Amino acid sequence: MKKISLLILMFIPVLALAQLPEWIDPNYRGLVYSVDEYFTGYAVQSIQSGDELSTVFNQVKDAAKVEAIQSIQVRVENITKDIRLSASTETTKDFDEKIIEFFSSDTKLSTDLELTGLHVEACRQNNEVIGFAYIKRSDVIHQFDKSISNKLSKIEIYLDNINELTAKGQKVEARNKIEPLSSLFTEIEAEQKVLLSIDKEADLERIQMHRFNALWQRYIQLSTQLKNGLNIYIDCTANLLGIDYPALGNAIKGNLSQLGCSFFDTADGADYTIIIDASARKHNAQAWGNATTYFAYVDATIRIQNVITNQLIYVGNESVKGSHTISYSDAACTAYENLTDALIKIISEHLQ
């Protein structure tokens, strides 16, 4: 009986070792997960007193994942340095001038990148948790290849839509849609560099550089076209109890300029025309003791027209009240201030 117990005790370390994954052995990792076919990450963390084992496992897995992604980044940086060195010492041997120029700026790959097919495992060995992450190089190539195509198609659809909006004079909406595209181009450029770095067969055609450049030119042209926002012609007539009141038109232009609008002296070339006709009238006065409050109204009509489509998009009337303790004129000025806010709201809601 004692011999049997002794034999069992002798085999316990062997059984425990057999439960560990094979990738624990560096020779095994180098043979099975060779750098030519895989990107890998390896992390080790000691278990401290009071540590939650599940937390340590998650931390080690995350660390291994980050290292795997960074191994791709290192590959990109090394290729970049090699190309720069090659360009400075000899003519382009393996890469043409366009690729060298393409690699002239550094590419940083986010460690938040979600790689499809990235496997992450972890195990415990004595008082340590060990993590291992691995992904096939071919899977990464396929993912970046697909991602580049999808993002280029997305940009193409957006630019077509922005063209339509611009043609209709809806520049505000067009400008809102074009702003996010800049980051998409940056993402694609980073992915193109990765693809060139990790795929020996990749070239400018493979990374769709011609398509990228064509879309980039469209983006630059539209961005320049939309840079100054809407072009507006404003015809504003305002009367303050028999006196011209240019302050209304100036106030409206001041508010709209903050939205990126530009103003034309005539309707020719404008995206929109805004016609405003306003006049003030006395209402009444009320006395409370020695104080008198004067009341006045400002009545206004406003018409907003899309010049490009020749569409009348808004016609309306506004009547706004103002009060003051000095005079009817001051009460009318207060009414005009209130009218300005009301008109700006209307105009902002109908300009696209």
Coordinates of C-alpha atoms in Angstrom, one line a residue:
M1 CA 0.0 0.0 0.0
K2 CA 2.8 2.4 0.9
K3 CA 4.5 1.6 -2.5
I4 CA 1.4 2.5 -4.4
S5 CA 1.0 5.8 -2.5
L6 CA 4.6 6.6 -3.1
L7 CA 4.2 6.0 -6.9
I8 CA 1.2 8.3 -7.0
L9 CA 3.1 11.1 -5.2
M10 CA 6.0 10.7 -7.6
F11 CA 3.6 11.2 -10.6
I12 CA 1.8 14.2 -9.3
P13 CA 4.4 16.8 -10.6
V14 CA 4.3 15.1 -14.0
L15 CA 0.5 15.2 -14.1
A16 CA 0.5 18.9 -13.1
L17 CA 3.1 19.6 -15.8
A18 CA 1.0 17.8 -18.4
Q19 CA -1.9 20.1 -17.7
L20 CA 0.1 23.1 -18.9
P21 CA -0.4 24.2 -22.5
E22 CA 2.4 23.3 -24.9
W23 CA 3.0 27.0 -25.8
I24 CA 4.6 27.5 -22.4
D25 CA 7.7 26.0 -23.9
P26 CA 9.6 28.7 -25.9
N27 CA 11.0 26.2 -28.3
Y28 CA 7.4 24.9 -29.1
R29 CA 6.2 28.5 -29.6
G30 CA 9.1 29.2 -32.0
L31 CA 8.4 26.1 -34.0
V32 CA 4.6 26.1 -34.2
Y33 CA 4.0 29.8 -34.1
S34 CA 6.9 31.0 -36.3
V35 CA 7.3 34.7 -36.9
D36 CA 6.9 34.1 -40.7
E37 CA 3.4 32.8 -40.2
Y38 CA 2.1 34.3 -36.9
F39 CA 2.1 37.4 -34.8
T40 CA 2.3 36.6 -31.1
G41 CA 2.2 38.2 -27.7
Y42 CA 3.5 36.7 -24.4
A43 CA 2.9 38.1 -20.9
V44 CA 3.7 36.9 -17.3
Q45 CA 2.3 38.3 -14.1
S46 CA 3.0 37.2 -10.5
I47 CA 0.0 36.6 -8.2
Q48 CA 0.2 39.0 -5.2
S49 CA -1.5 38.5 -1.9
G50 CA -5.2 39.5 -2.1
D51 CA -5.3 39.4 -5.9
E52 CA -8.5 38.1 -7.5
L53 CA -7.3 35.3 -9.8
S54 CA -9.9 36.1 -12.4
T55 CA -8.7 39.7 -12.5
V56 CA -5.0 38.6 -12.9
F57 CA -6.0 36.3 -15.7
N58 CA -7.8 39.1 -17.6
Q59 CA -4.9 41.5 -17.1
V60 CA -2.4 39.0 -18.4
K61 CA -4.6 38.2 -21.4
D62 CA -4.9 41.9 -22.2
A63 CA -1.2 42.3 -21.9
A64 CA -0.5 39.4 -24.3
K65 CA -3.1 40.9 -26.7
V66 CA -1.4 44.3 -26.7
E67 CA 2.0 42.7 -27.3
A68 CA 0.7 40.8 -30.3
I69 CA -0.7 44.0 -31.8
Q70 CA 2.5 45.8 -31.0
S71 CA 4.5 43.1 -32.8
I72 CA 2.6 44.2 -36.0
Q73 CA 3.5 47.8 -35.2
V74 CA 7.2 46.9 -34.8
R75 CA 7.0 45.2 -38.2
V76 CA 5.7 48.4 -39.7
E77 CA 8.3 50.6 -38.1
N78 CA 11.1 48.3 -39.1
I79 CA 10.0 48.2 -42.7
T80 CA 9.7 52.0 -42.7
K81 CA 13.3 52.4 -41.4
D82 CA 14.5 49.9 -44.0
I83 CA 12.8 51.7 -46.8
R84 CA 14.2 55.1 -45.7
L85 CA 17.7 53.6 -45.4
S86 CA 17.3 52.1 -48.9
A87 CA 16.1 55.3 -50.3
S88 CA 19.1 57.3 -48.9
T89 CA 21.8 54.8 -50.0
E90 CA 20.6 53.5 -53.3
T91 CA 17.8 53.7 -55.8
T92 CA 14.5 51.9 -55.2
K93 CA 15.3 48.2 -55.4
D94 CA 12.3 46.5 -53.9
F95 CA 9.9 49.5 -53.7
D96 CA 9.1 52.3 -56.1
E97 CA 9.3 56.0 -55.2
K98 CA 5.6 56.2 -54.4
I99 CA 5.9 53.6 -51.7
I100 CA 8.9 55.3 -50.2
E101 CA 7.0 58.6 -50.1
F102 CA 4.0 56.7 -48.7
F103 CA 6.1 55.5 -45.8
S104 CA 7.6 59.0 -45.1
S105 CA 5.3 59.5 -42.1
D106 CA 5.1 57.2 -39.1
T107 CA 2.1 54.9 -38.6
K108 CA 0.9 54.2 -35.1
L109 CA -1.4 51.2 -34.7
S110 CA -4.0 51.5 -31.9
T111 CA -3.7 48.8 -29.2
D112 CA -7.5 48.9 -29.1
L113 CA -7.5 47.3 -32.5
E114 CA -9.9 44.3 -32.7
L115 CA -8.2 41.6 -34.8
T116 CA -10.6 38.9 -36.1
G117 CA -9.0 35.5 -35.3
L118 CA -6.8 36.7 -32.5
H119 CA -6.6 33.9 -30.0
V120 CA -5.8 34.6 -26.3
E121 CA -5.1 32.0 -23.7
A122 CA -3.8 32.0 -20.2
C123 CA -2.7 29.5 -17.5
R124 CA -1.4 29.4 -14.0
Q125 CA 2.1 28.0 -13.3
N126 CA 3.0 28.0 -9.6
N127 CA 2.6 31.6 -8.4
E128 CA 2.4 33.2 -11.9
V129 CA -0.2 33.6 -14.6
I130 CA 1.0 33.4 -18.1
G131 CA -0.8 34.7 -21.2
F132 CA -0.3 33.9 -24.9
A133 CA -1.9 35.6 -27.9
Y134 CA -1.5 34.6 -31.4
I135 CA -3.0 35.2 -34.9
K136 CA -2.1 34.0 -38.3
R137 CA -0.4 36.5 -40.6
S138 CA -2.7 35.5 -43.4
D139 CA -5.7 36.3 -41.2
V140 CA -4.4 39.8 -40.5
I141 CA -3.7 40.4 -44.2
H142 CA -7.2 39.3 -45.0
Q143 CA -8.7 41.5 -42.3
F144 CA -6.8 44.7 -43.4
D145 CA -7.5 44.0 -47.1
K146 CA -11.2 43.7 -46.4
S147 CA -11.2 46.7 -44.0
I148 CA -9.6 48.9 -46.6
S149 CA -12.1 48.0 -49.3
N150 CA -15.1 48.5 -46.9
K151 CA -13.8 51.9 -45.8
L152 CA -13.1 53.1 -49.3
S153 CA -16.6 52.1 -50.3
K154 CA -18.0 53.9 -47.3
I155 CA -16.2 57.1 -48.3
E156 CA -17.3 56.8 -51.9
I157 CA -21.0 56.6 -50.8
Y158 CA -20.6 59.5 -48.4
L159 CA -18.9 61.7 -51.1
D160 CA -21.7 60.9 -53.6
N161 CA -24.2 61.9 -51.0
I162 CA -22.3 65.1 -50.2
N163 CA -22.2 65.9 -53.9
E164 CA -26.0 65.6 -54.1
L165 CA -26.5 67.8 -51.0
T166 CA -24.1 70.4 -52.3
A167 CA -25.9 70.5 -55.7
K168 CA -29.1 71.1 -53.9
G169 CA -27.6 74.0 -51.8
Q170 CA -27.7 72.0 -48.6
K171 CA -24.2 72.9 -47.6
V172 CA -24.7 72.8 -43.8
E173 CA -25.8 69.2 -43.9
A174 CA -23.0 68.4 -46.5
R175 CA -20.4 70.0 -44.3
N176 CA -21.6 68.0 -41.3
K177 CA -21.3 64.8 -43.3
I178 CA -17.8 65.5 -44.7
E179 CA -16.2 66.2 -41.3
P180 CA -15.9 62.6 -40.1
L181 CA -14.2 61.4 -43.4
S182 CA -10.8 62.8 -42.5
S183 CA -10.4 60.2 -39.7
L184 CA -11.5 57.5 -42.1
F185 CA -8.8 58.4 -44.6
T186 CA -6.2 58.3 -41.7
E187 CA -7.4 54.9 -40.7
I188 CA -7.1 53.6 -44.2
E189 CA -3.6 55.0 -44.7
A190 CA -2.5 53.2 -41.5
E191 CA -4.0 49.9 -42.6
Q192 CA -2.4 50.3 -46.1
K193 CA 1.0 50.7 -44.5
V194 CA 0.4 47.6 -42.3
L195 CA -0.6 45.6 -45.3
L196 CA 2.5 46.6 -47.3
S197 CA 4.6 45.7 -44.3
I198 CA 3.3 42.3 -43.5
D199 CA 2.3 41.0 -47.0
K200 CA 5.3 40.3 -49.2
E201 CA 3.1 40.3 -52.3
A202 CA 1.4 43.6 -51.5
D203 CA 1.9 46.6 -53.8
L204 CA 0.2 49.9 -54.5
E205 CA -2.4 48.1 -56.6
R206 CA -3.1 45.6 -53.8
I207 CA -3.6 48.4 -51.2
Q208 CA -5.9 50.3 -53.7
M209 CA -3.7 53.4 -53.7
H210 CA -5.1 54.7 -57.0
R211 CA -8.7 54.5 -55.6
F212 CA -7.6 56.1 -52.3
N213 CA -5.9 59.0 -54.1
A214 CA -9.0 59.6 -56.4
L215 CA -11.3 59.7 -53.4
W216 CA -8.9 61.9 -51.5
Q217 CA -8.9 64.4 -54.4
R218 CA -12.7 64.4 -54.3
Y219 CA -12.7 65.0 -50.6
I220 CA -10.2 67.9 -50.8
Q221 CA -12.3 69.6 -53.6
L222 CA -15.5 69.2 -51.7
S223 CA -13.9 70.4 -48.4
T224 CA -12.6 73.5 -50.1
Q225 CA -16.0 74.1 -51.7
L226 CA -17.7 73.8 -48.3
K227 CA -15.1 75.6 -46.3
N228 CA -16.9 79.0 -46.3
G229 CA -20.3 77.4 -45.6
L230 CA -23.4 79.0 -47.1
N231 CA -23.4 82.0 -49.4
I232 CA -26.3 84.2 -48.5
Y233 CA -27.9 87.3 -49.9
I234 CA -29.9 89.2 -47.3
D235 CA -32.3 92.0 -48.1
C236 CA -33.4 93.5 -44.8
T237 CA -35.7 96.5 -44.5
A238 CA -36.4 97.7 -41.0
N239 CA -38.3 100.8 -39.8
L240 CA -38.2 102.2 -36.3
L241 CA -41.2 104.5 -36.0
G242 CA -40.3 106.3 -39.3
I243 CA -36.5 105.9 -39.1
D244 CA -34.4 103.3 -40.9
Y245 CA -33.1 100.7 -38.5
P246 CA -30.1 98.9 -40.1
A247 CA -29.2 97.3 -36.8
L248 CA -31.6 94.4 -37.5
G249 CA -29.8 93.3 -40.7
N250 CA -26.4 93.7 -39.1
A251 CA -27.4 91.7 -36.1
I252 CA -28.7 88.8 -38.3
K253 CA -25.5 88.8 -40.4
G254 CA -23.4 88.8 -37.2
N255 CA -25.2 85.7 -35.9
L256 CA -25.1 83.9 -39.2
S257 CA -21.4 84.6 -39.7
Q258 CA -20.7 82.6 -36.6
L259 CA -22.3 79.6 -38.3
G260 CA -19.8 80.0 -41.2
C261 CA -22.0 81.8 -43.6
S262 CA -20.7 84.3 -46.2
F263 CA -22.8 87.2 -47.6
F264 CA -23.3 88.3 -51.2
D265 CA -24.3 91.8 -52.3
T266 CA -26.7 90.3 -54.9
A267 CA -28.6 87.1 -55.3
D268 CA -26.2 86.0 -58.1
G269 CA -24.0 83.2 -56.8
A270 CA -25.8 82.9 -53.5
D271 CA -27.1 79.7 -52.1
Y272 CA -30.0 81.3 -50.3
T273 CA -31.8 84.7 -50.4
I274 CA -33.4 86.0 -47.2
I275 CA -35.9 88.8 -47.5
I276 CA -37.0 90.6 -44.3
D277 CA -39.4 93.5 -44.1
A278 CA -40.0 94.8 -40.5
S279 CA -41.6 97.9 -39.0
A280 CA -42.3 99.1 -35.5
R281 CA -45.5 100.5 -34.1
K282 CA -46.5 102.1 -30.9
H283 CA -48.8 100.1 -28.7
N284 CA -49.7 101.8 -25.4
A285 CA -48.2 103.2 -22.2
Q286 CA -49.0 102.4 -18.6
A287 CA -48.3 104.6 -15.6
W288 CA -47.6 103.3 -12.1
G289 CA -47.1 106.2 -9.8
N290 CA -44.4 108.4 -11.2
A291 CA -43.2 105.7 -13.6
T292 CA -44.5 105.0 -17.1
T293 CA -43.8 101.9 -19.2
Y294 CA -44.0 102.2 -22.9
F295 CA -44.9 99.3 -25.1
A296 CA -44.3 98.8 -28.8
Y297 CA -44.6 96.0 -31.4
V298 CA -42.4 95.1 -34.3
D299 CA -44.1 93.3 -37.2
A300 CA -42.0 91.4 -39.7
T301 CA -42.3 89.2 -42.7
I302 CA -39.6 86.8 -43.8
R303 CA -39.0 84.8 -46.9
I304 CA -36.2 82.2 -47.4
Q305 CA -35.5 80.9 -50.8
N306 CA -33.1 78.2 -52.1
V307 CA -31.5 79.9 -55.1
I308 CA -30.0 76.7 -56.5
T309 CA -33.3 74.8 -56.6
N310 CA -35.4 77.9 -56.9
Q311 CA -37.5 76.6 -54.1
L312 CA -39.3 78.9 -51.6
I313 CA -38.6 77.0 -48.4
Y314 CA -40.2 79.4 -45.8
V315 CA -42.6 82.3 -45.6
G316 CA -43.8 83.6 -42.3
N317 CA -44.9 86.5 -40.2
E318 CA -43.6 87.5 -36.7
S319 CA -44.9 90.0 -34.3
V320 CA -42.8 90.8 -31.2
K321 CA -43.5 93.0 -28.3
G322 CA -41.0 95.2 -26.4
S323 CA -41.2 97.6 -23.4
H324 CA -39.2 100.3 -21.9
T325 CA -39.5 103.0 -19.2
I326 CA -38.0 105.8 -21.3
S327 CA -39.8 106.1 -24.6
Y328 CA -41.7 104.3 -27.4
S329 CA -38.5 104.3 -29.5
D330 CA -36.6 102.4 -26.7
A331 CA -39.5 100.0 -26.4
A332 CA -39.3 99.4 -30.2
C333 CA -35.5 98.8 -29.9
T334 CA -36.2 96.1 -27.3
A335 CA -38.8 94.6 -29.6
Y336 CA -36.2 94.5 -32.4
E337 CA -33.8 92.7 -30.1
N338 CA -36.4 90.1 -29.4
L339 CA -37.2 89.8 -33.1
T340 CA -33.6 89.2 -34.0
D341 CA -33.5 86.1 -31.7
A342 CA -36.8 84.8 -33.3
L343 CA -35.6 85.4 -36.9
I344 CA -32.2 83.7 -36.2
K345 CA -34.0 80.7 -34.9
I346 CA -36.2 80.5 -38.0
I347 CA -33.3 81.0 -40.4
S348 CA -31.1 78.4 -38.7
E349 CA -33.8 75.8 -38.8
H350 CA -34.4 76.2 -42.5
L351 CA -30.9 76.6 -43.8
Q352 CA -29.5 73.2 -44.8

